[in-house]
Coordinates of N, CA and C in Angstrom, one line a residue:
M7 N 0.8 -1.2 0.0 CA 0.0 0.0 0.0 C 0.9 1.2 0.0
V8 N 0.5 2.2 -0.8 CA 1.3 3.5 -0.9 C 0.3 4.6 -0.9
A9 N 0.6 5.6 -0.1 CA -0.1 6.9 -0.1 C 0.8 8.0 -0.6
A10 N 0.2 9.0 -1.2 CA 1.1 10.1 -1.7 C 0.4 11.4 -1.7
L11 N 1.2 12.5 -1.8 CA 0.7 13.8 -2.0 C 1.0 14.0 -3.5
E12 N 0.0 14.1 -4.3 CA 0.1 14.2 -5.8 C -0.2 15.5 -6.3
L13 N 0.6 16.0 -7.2 CA 0.4 17.2 -8.0 C -0.2 16.8 -9.3
Y14 N -1.3 17.4 -9.8 CA -1.9 17.0 -11.0 C -1.5 18.0 -12.1
L15 N -1.5 17.5 -13.3 CA -1.0 18.2 -14.5 C -2.2 18.7 -15.3
D16 N -1.9 19.8 -16.1 CA -2.9 20.4 -17.0 C -3.4 19.4 -18.0
T17 N -4.5 19.8 -18.7 CA -5.2 18.9 -19.6 C -4.3 18.4 -20.7
D18 N -3.5 19.2 -21.4 CA -2.6 18.8 -22.5 C -1.6 17.8 -22.0
A19 N -0.9 18.1 -20.9 CA 0.1 17.2 -20.4 C -0.5 15.9 -19.9
T20 N -1.7 15.9 -19.3 CA -2.4 14.7 -18.9 C -2.7 13.9 -20.1
R21 N -3.2 14.5 -21.2 CA -3.5 13.8 -22.4 C -2.3 13.1 -23.0
R22 N -1.2 13.8 -23.0 CA 0.1 13.3 -23.6 C 0.6 12.1 -22.8
V23 N 0.5 12.2 -21.4 CA 0.9 11.0 -20.6 C 0.0 9.9 -20.8
R24 N -1.3 10.1 -20.8 CA -2.3 9.0 -21.0 C -2.0 8.4 -22.4
T25 N -1.7 9.1 -23.4 CA -1.4 8.6 -24.7 C -0.2 7.7 -24.6
L26 N 0.8 8.1 -23.9 CA 2.0 7.2 -23.7 C 1.6 6.0 -22.9
W27 N 0.8 6.1 -21.9 CA 0.3 4.9 -21.2 C -0.3 3.9 -22.1
R28 N -1.2 4.4 -23.0 CA -1.9 3.5 -23.9 C -1.0 2.9 -24.9
A29 N 0.0 3.6 -25.4 CA 1.0 3.0 -26.3 C 1.8 1.9 -25.7
L30 N 2.2 2.1 -24.4 CA 2.9 1.1 -23.7 C 2.0 -0.1 -23.4
E31 N 0.8 0.1 -23.0 CA -0.1 -1.0 -22.8 C -0.3 -1.8 -24.0
E32 N -0.4 -1.2 -25.2 CA -0.6 -1.9 -26.4 C 0.6 -2.8 -26.7
E33 N 1.8 -2.4 -26.2 CA 3.0 -3.2 -26.3 C 3.2 -4.2 -25.2
G34 N 2.2 -4.3 -24.4 CA 2.2 -5.3 -23.3 C 2.9 -4.9 -22.0
I35 N 3.1 -3.6 -21.9 CA 3.8 -3.0 -20.7 C 2.8 -2.4 -19.8
P36 N 2.6 -2.9 -18.6 CA 1.6 -2.4 -17.7 C 2.0 -1.0 -17.2
T37 N 1.0 -0.1 -17.1 CA 1.3 1.3 -16.7 C 0.4 1.7 -15.5
L38 N 0.6 2.9 -15.0 CA -0.3 3.4 -14.0 C -1.7 3.5 -14.5
G39 N -1.8 3.7 -15.8 CA -3.2 3.8 -16.4 C -4.0 2.5 -16.2
S40 N -3.4 1.4 -16.0 CA -4.1 0.1 -15.7 C -4.0 -0.3 -14.3
L41 N -3.2 0.3 -13.5 CA -3.1 -0.1 -12.1 C -4.2 0.6 -11.3
H42 N -5.1 -0.2 -10.8 CA -6.3 0.2 -10.1 C -7.3 1.1 -10.9
H43 N -6.9 1.4 -12.1 CA -7.7 2.2 -13.0 C -8.2 3.6 -12.4
K44 N -7.4 4.0 -11.4 CA -7.8 5.3 -10.7 C -6.7 6.3 -10.8
H45 N -5.5 5.9 -11.3 CA -4.4 6.9 -11.3 C -4.7 7.9 -12.5
R46 N -4.1 9.1 -12.2 CA -4.1 10.1 -13.2 C -2.6 10.6 -13.2
P47 N -2.2 11.1 -14.4 CA -0.8 11.6 -14.4 C -0.5 12.6 -13.3
H48 N 0.6 12.4 -12.6 CA 0.9 13.3 -11.5 C 2.4 13.2 -11.2
V49 N 2.8 14.2 -10.3 CA 4.1 14.2 -9.7 C 3.9 14.1 -8.2
S50 N 4.5 13.1 -7.5 CA 4.3 13.0 -6.1 C 5.3 13.8 -5.3
L51 N 4.9 14.7 -4.4 CA 5.7 15.5 -3.6 C 6.2 14.7 -2.3
A52 N 5.3 13.8 -1.9 CA 5.6 13.0 -0.7 C 4.9 11.7 -0.8
A53 N 5.5 10.6 -0.2 CA 4.9 9.3 -0.2 C 5.2 8.6 1.1
A54 N 4.4 7.6 1.4 CA 4.6 6.8 2.6 C 3.7 5.6 2.5
R55 N 3.9 4.6 3.4 CA 3.0 3.5 3.4 C 1.6 3.9 3.6
T56 N 1.3 4.8 4.5 CA 0.0 5.4 4.7 C 0.2 6.9 5.1
I57 N -0.7 7.7 4.7 CA -0.8 9.1 5.1 C -2.2 9.4 5.5
D58 N -2.4 9.9 6.7 CA -3.7 10.3 7.1 C -4.1 11.6 6.4
P59 N -5.1 11.5 5.5 CA -5.4 12.7 4.7 C -5.9 13.9 5.5
D60 N -6.6 13.6 6.6 CA -7.0 14.7 7.4 C -5.9 15.4 8.1
A61 N -4.9 14.6 8.7 CA -3.7 15.2 9.3 C -2.9 15.9 8.3
A62 N -2.7 15.4 7.1 CA -1.9 16.1 6.1 C -2.6 17.4 5.7
A63 N -3.9 17.4 5.5 CA -4.6 18.6 5.1 C -4.5 19.6 6.2
K64 N -4.6 19.2 7.5 CA -4.5 20.2 8.6 C -3.0 20.7 8.6
A65 N -2.0 19.9 8.4 CA -0.6 20.3 8.4 C -0.4 21.3 7.3
L66 N -1.1 21.1 6.2 CA -0.8 22.0 5.0 C -1.8 23.1 4.9
D67 N -2.6 23.3 5.9 CA -3.6 24.4 5.9 C -2.8 25.8 5.6
G68 N -3.2 26.5 4.6 CA -2.6 27.8 4.3 C -1.5 27.7 3.3
V69 N -1.0 26.5 3.0 CA 0.1 26.3 2.1 C -0.5 26.2 0.7
P70 N 0.0 26.9 -0.3 CA -0.5 26.8 -1.6 C -0.5 25.4 -2.1
D71 N -1.5 25.0 -2.9 CA -1.5 23.6 -3.4 C -0.6 23.3 -4.6
G72 N 0.1 24.3 -5.0 CA 1.0 24.1 -6.2 C 0.4 24.6 -7.5
R73 N -0.9 24.9 -7.5 CA -1.5 25.4 -8.7 C -0.7 26.5 -9.4
G74 N -0.5 26.3 -10.7 CA 0.2 27.3 -11.4 C 1.7 27.0 -11.5
L75 N 2.3 26.1 -10.7 CA 3.7 25.8 -10.9 C 3.9 25.2 -12.3
S76 N 5.0 25.7 -12.9 CA 5.4 25.2 -14.2 C 6.3 24.0 -14.0
L77 N 6.1 22.9 -14.7 CA 6.9 21.7 -14.7 C 7.4 21.4 -16.1
R78 N 8.6 20.9 -16.2 CA 9.1 20.5 -17.5 C 9.8 19.1 -17.3
M79 N 9.3 18.2 -18.1 CA 9.8 16.8 -18.1 C 10.7 16.7 -19.3
D80 N 12.0 16.5 -19.0 CA 13.0 16.5 -20.1 C 13.8 15.2 -20.3
F81 N 13.5 14.2 -19.4 CA 14.3 12.9 -19.5 C 13.5 11.8 -18.9
A82 N 13.9 10.6 -19.3 CA 13.2 9.4 -18.7 C 14.2 8.7 -17.8
G83 N 13.7 8.0 -16.9 CA 14.6 7.2 -15.9 C 13.9 6.0 -15.4
Q84 N 14.7 5.3 -14.6 CA 14.3 4.0 -14.1 C 14.8 3.9 -12.7
F85 N 13.9 3.5 -11.8 CA 14.3 3.2 -10.4 C 14.4 1.7 -10.3
V86 N 15.2 1.2 -9.3 CA 15.4 -0.2 -9.0 C 14.0 -0.8 -8.8
G87 N 13.7 -1.9 -9.3 CA 12.4 -2.5 -9.1 C 11.5 -2.4 -10.3
R88 N 12.1 -2.0 -11.5 CA 11.4 -1.9 -12.8 C 10.4 -0.7 -12.9
V89 N 10.7 0.4 -12.1 CA 9.9 1.6 -12.2 C 10.4 2.5 -13.3
L90 N 9.5 2.9 -14.2 CA 9.8 3.8 -15.3 C 9.1 5.1 -15.1
W91 N 9.9 6.2 -15.3 CA 9.3 7.5 -15.1 C 9.8 8.6 -16.0
L92 N 9.1 9.7 -16.1 CA 9.6 10.9 -16.8 C 10.1 11.8 -15.7
G93 N 11.4 12.3 -16.0 CA 12.0 13.1 -15.0 C 11.7 14.6 -15.1
V94 N 11.3 15.2 -14.0 CA 11.0 16.6 -13.9 C 12.2 17.4 -13.6
T95 N 12.5 18.4 -14.4 CA 13.7 19.3 -14.2 C 13.4 20.2 -13.0
M96 N 14.3 20.2 -12.0 CA 14.1 21.0 -10.8 C 14.2 22.5 -11.1
T97 N 13.3 23.2 -10.6 CA 13.3 24.7 -10.7 C 13.4 25.2 -9.2
P98 N 13.8 26.5 -9.1 CA 13.8 27.0 -7.7 C 12.3 27.0 -7.1
E99 N 11.3 27.3 -8.0 CA 9.9 27.4 -7.5 C 9.5 26.0 -7.0
L100 N 9.8 25.0 -7.8 CA 9.4 23.6 -7.4 C 10.2 23.2 -6.1
M101 N 11.4 23.5 -6.0 CA 12.2 23.2 -4.8 C 11.7 23.9 -3.6
D102 N 11.3 25.1 -3.7 CA 10.8 25.9 -2.6 C 9.4 25.3 -2.2
H103 N 8.6 25.0 -3.1 CA 7.3 24.4 -2.8 C 7.4 23.1 -2.1
H104 N 8.3 22.2 -2.6 CA 8.6 20.9 -2.0 C 9.1 21.1 -0.6
R105 N 10.0 22.0 -0.4 CA 10.6 22.2 1.0 C 9.5 22.7 1.9
L106 N 8.7 23.6 1.5 CA 7.6 24.1 2.4 C 6.6 23.0 2.7
V107 N 6.2 22.2 1.8 CA 5.3 21.1 2.0 C 5.9 20.2 3.1
H108 N 7.1 19.8 2.9 CA 7.8 18.9 3.9 C 8.0 19.5 5.2
E109 N 8.3 20.8 5.3 CA 8.4 21.4 6.6 C 7.1 21.4 7.4
R110 N 6.0 21.7 6.6 CA 4.7 21.7 7.3 C 4.2 20.2 7.6
L111 N 4.4 19.3 6.7 CA 4.1 17.9 7.1 C 4.8 17.4 8.3
S112 N 6.1 17.7 8.3 CA 6.9 17.3 9.5 C 6.4 17.9 10.8
A113 N 6.2 19.2 10.7 CA 5.7 20.0 11.9 C 4.3 19.4 12.3
G114 N 3.5 18.9 11.4 CA 2.2 18.3 11.7 C 2.3 16.8 12.1
G115 N 3.5 16.3 12.2 CA 3.6 14.9 12.6 C 3.3 13.9 11.5
V116 N 3.3 14.3 10.2 CA 3.0 13.4 9.1 C 4.3 12.9 8.6
E117 N 4.5 11.6 8.8 CA 5.8 10.9 8.4 C 5.7 10.5 6.9
V118 N 6.8 10.7 6.2 CA 6.9 10.3 4.8 C 8.3 9.6 4.6
W119 N 8.3 8.9 3.5 CA 9.6 8.1 3.2 C 10.7 9.1 3.0
E120 N 11.9 8.7 3.5 CA 13.1 9.5 3.5 C 13.4 10.0 2.0
H121 N 13.3 9.1 1.1 CA 13.7 9.4 -0.3 C 12.8 10.4 -1.0
Y122 N 11.7 10.9 -0.3 CA 10.9 12.0 -0.8 C 11.2 13.3 -0.1
R123 N 12.1 13.3 0.8 CA 12.4 14.5 1.6 C 13.3 15.4 0.7
P124 N 13.3 16.7 1.1 CA 14.2 17.7 0.4 C 15.6 17.2 0.4
G125 N 16.3 17.4 -0.7 CA 17.7 17.0 -0.8 C 17.9 15.6 -1.3
L126 N 16.8 14.8 -1.2 CA 16.9 13.4 -1.7 C 15.9 13.1 -2.8
W127 N 14.8 13.8 -2.9 CA 13.7 13.6 -3.8 C 14.2 13.7 -5.2
V128 N 13.7 12.8 -6.1 CA 13.9 12.9 -7.5 C 12.5 13.1 -8.1
P129 N 12.3 14.4 -8.5 CA 10.9 14.7 -9.0 C 10.7 13.9 -10.3
H130 N 9.5 13.3 -10.4 CA 9.2 12.4 -11.5 C 7.7 12.2 -11.7
C131 N 7.3 11.8 -12.9 CA 6.0 11.4 -13.2 C 6.1 9.9 -13.5
T132 N 5.6 9.0 -12.6 CA 5.7 7.6 -12.8 C 4.8 7.2 -14.0
I133 N 5.5 6.3 -14.9 CA 4.8 5.8 -16.0 C 4.4 4.3 -15.8
S134 N 5.3 3.5 -15.2 CA 5.0 2.1 -14.9 C 5.7 1.7 -13.7
M135 N 5.1 0.9 -12.9 CA 5.7 0.4 -11.6 C 6.3 -1.0 -11.8
R136 N 6.2 -1.6 -13.0 CA 6.6 -3.0 -13.2 C 6.9 -3.3 -14.7
V137 N 7.9 -2.6 -15.3 CA 8.2 -2.9 -16.7 C 9.1 -4.2 -16.7
P138 N 8.7 -5.1 -17.5 CA 9.5 -6.3 -17.6 C 10.9 -6.0 -18.1
N139 N 11.9 -6.5 -17.5 CA 13.3 -6.2 -17.8 C 13.6 -6.3 -19.3
P140 N 13.2 -7.3 -20.0 CA 13.5 -7.4 -21.4 C 13.0 -6.3 -22.3
V141 N 12.0 -5.5 -21.8 CA 11.4 -4.4 -22.6 C 11.6 -3.1 -22.0
M142 N 12.5 -3.0 -21.0 CA 12.8 -1.7 -20.4 C 13.4 -0.7 -21.4
A143 N 14.3 -1.1 -22.2 CA 15.0 -0.2 -23.2 C 13.9 0.3 -24.2
P144 N 13.1 -0.6 -24.8 CA 12.1 0.0 -25.7 C 11.1 0.9 -25.0
A145 N 10.8 0.6 -23.8 CA 9.8 1.4 -23.0 C 10.4 2.8 -22.8
I146 N 11.7 2.9 -22.5 CA 12.4 4.2 -22.3 C 12.4 4.9 -23.6
R147 N 12.7 4.2 -24.7 CA 12.7 4.9 -26.0 C 11.3 5.5 -26.3
R148 N 10.2 4.8 -26.0 CA 8.9 5.2 -26.2 C 8.6 6.5 -25.4
C149 N 9.1 6.5 -24.1 CA 9.0 7.7 -23.3 C 9.7 8.9 -23.9
L150 N 10.8 8.7 -24.5 CA 11.6 9.8 -25.1 C 10.9 10.5 -26.2
E151 N 10.0 9.7 -26.8 CA 9.2 10.2 -28.0 C 8.3 11.4 -27.6
I152 N 7.9 11.5 -26.4 CA 6.9 12.6 -26.0 C 7.6 13.7 -25.3
L153 N 9.0 13.6 -25.1 CA 9.7 14.7 -24.4 C 10.3 15.7 -25.4
P154 N 10.5 16.9 -25.0 CA 10.1 17.5 -23.7 C 8.6 17.6 -23.5
L155 N 8.2 17.7 -22.3 CA 6.8 17.8 -22.0 C 6.7 18.9 -20.9
A156 N 6.0 20.0 -21.3 CA 5.8 21.1 -20.4 C 4.4 20.9 -19.7
A157 N 4.3 21.2 -18.4 CA 3.0 21.0 -17.7 C 2.9 22.1 -16.7
T158 N 1.6 22.4 -16.4 CA 1.3 23.3 -15.3 C 0.5 22.5 -14.3
V159 N 0.8 22.7 -13.0 CA 0.1 22.0 -11.9 C -1.3 22.7 -11.8
T160 N -2.3 21.8 -11.8 CA -3.7 22.3 -11.7 C -4.4 22.0 -10.4
G161 N -3.7 21.2 -9.5 CA -4.3 20.9 -8.2 C -3.5 19.8 -7.6
A162 N -3.9 19.4 -6.4 CA -3.2 18.4 -5.6 C -4.2 17.7 -4.7
A163 N -3.7 16.5 -4.3 CA -4.6 15.6 -3.4 C -3.7 14.7 -2.7
I164 N -4.2 14.2 -1.5 CA -3.6 13.1 -0.8 C -4.3 11.9 -1.3
T165 N -3.6 10.9 -1.8 CA -4.2 9.7 -2.3 C -3.7 8.4 -1.7
D166 N -4.5 7.4 -1.7 CA -4.2 6.1 -1.4 C -5.1 5.2 -2.3
H167 N -4.7 4.9 -3.5 CA -5.6 4.3 -4.5 C -6.0 2.9 -4.1
A168 N -5.2 2.2 -3.4 CA -5.6 0.8 -2.9 C -6.8 0.9 -2.0
N169 N -6.9 2.0 -1.2 CA -8.0 2.2 -0.3 C -9.0 3.2 -0.7
D170 N -9.0 3.5 -2.0 CA -10.0 4.5 -2.6 C -10.0 5.8 -1.9
I171 N -8.8 6.3 -1.6 CA -8.8 7.7 -0.9 C -8.2 8.7 -1.9
A172 N -8.9 9.8 -2.1 CA -8.5 10.9 -2.9 C -9.0 12.1 -2.2
H173 N -8.1 12.8 -1.4 CA -8.5 13.9 -0.6 C -7.9 15.2 -1.2
P174 N -8.7 15.9 -2.0 CA -8.2 17.2 -2.6 C -7.7 18.1 -1.6
L175 N -6.6 18.9 -1.9 CA -6.1 19.9 -1.1 C -6.5 21.3 -1.6

């Protein structure tokens, strides 16, 4: 089970990522588009095994939800465990927003995984959580076909898709 604070992308960027998901699915590569059928393209600012959405919302009270932040995805990457993603180029605005969110979550007693904390976080838009090793290289090439991808953040939510939680911020 994974819970996250997700930043959502504008309509055009969402459409382009969903098109990528469909192309990969047609090639037999599972994507977030087919995982629980609830995911939407996003960039996670924080993640943990569980996040109490009410506690997180209270901790983030008064913090902007990220709407209007400009994101640019310029590269594709892979995490250990067959996770494929589009890499978000860090900007001072994104770094400041991420740091503020984590300061407030920490002050509110909301625990998150260490690798999502400032200084360790790799901003990304997950494409697949389980790319079969023999097709990772072709999947990365497919991702590169849609790059660069500019996006604007249109909203945020605390989510836990396995438990049907989507708490808008």
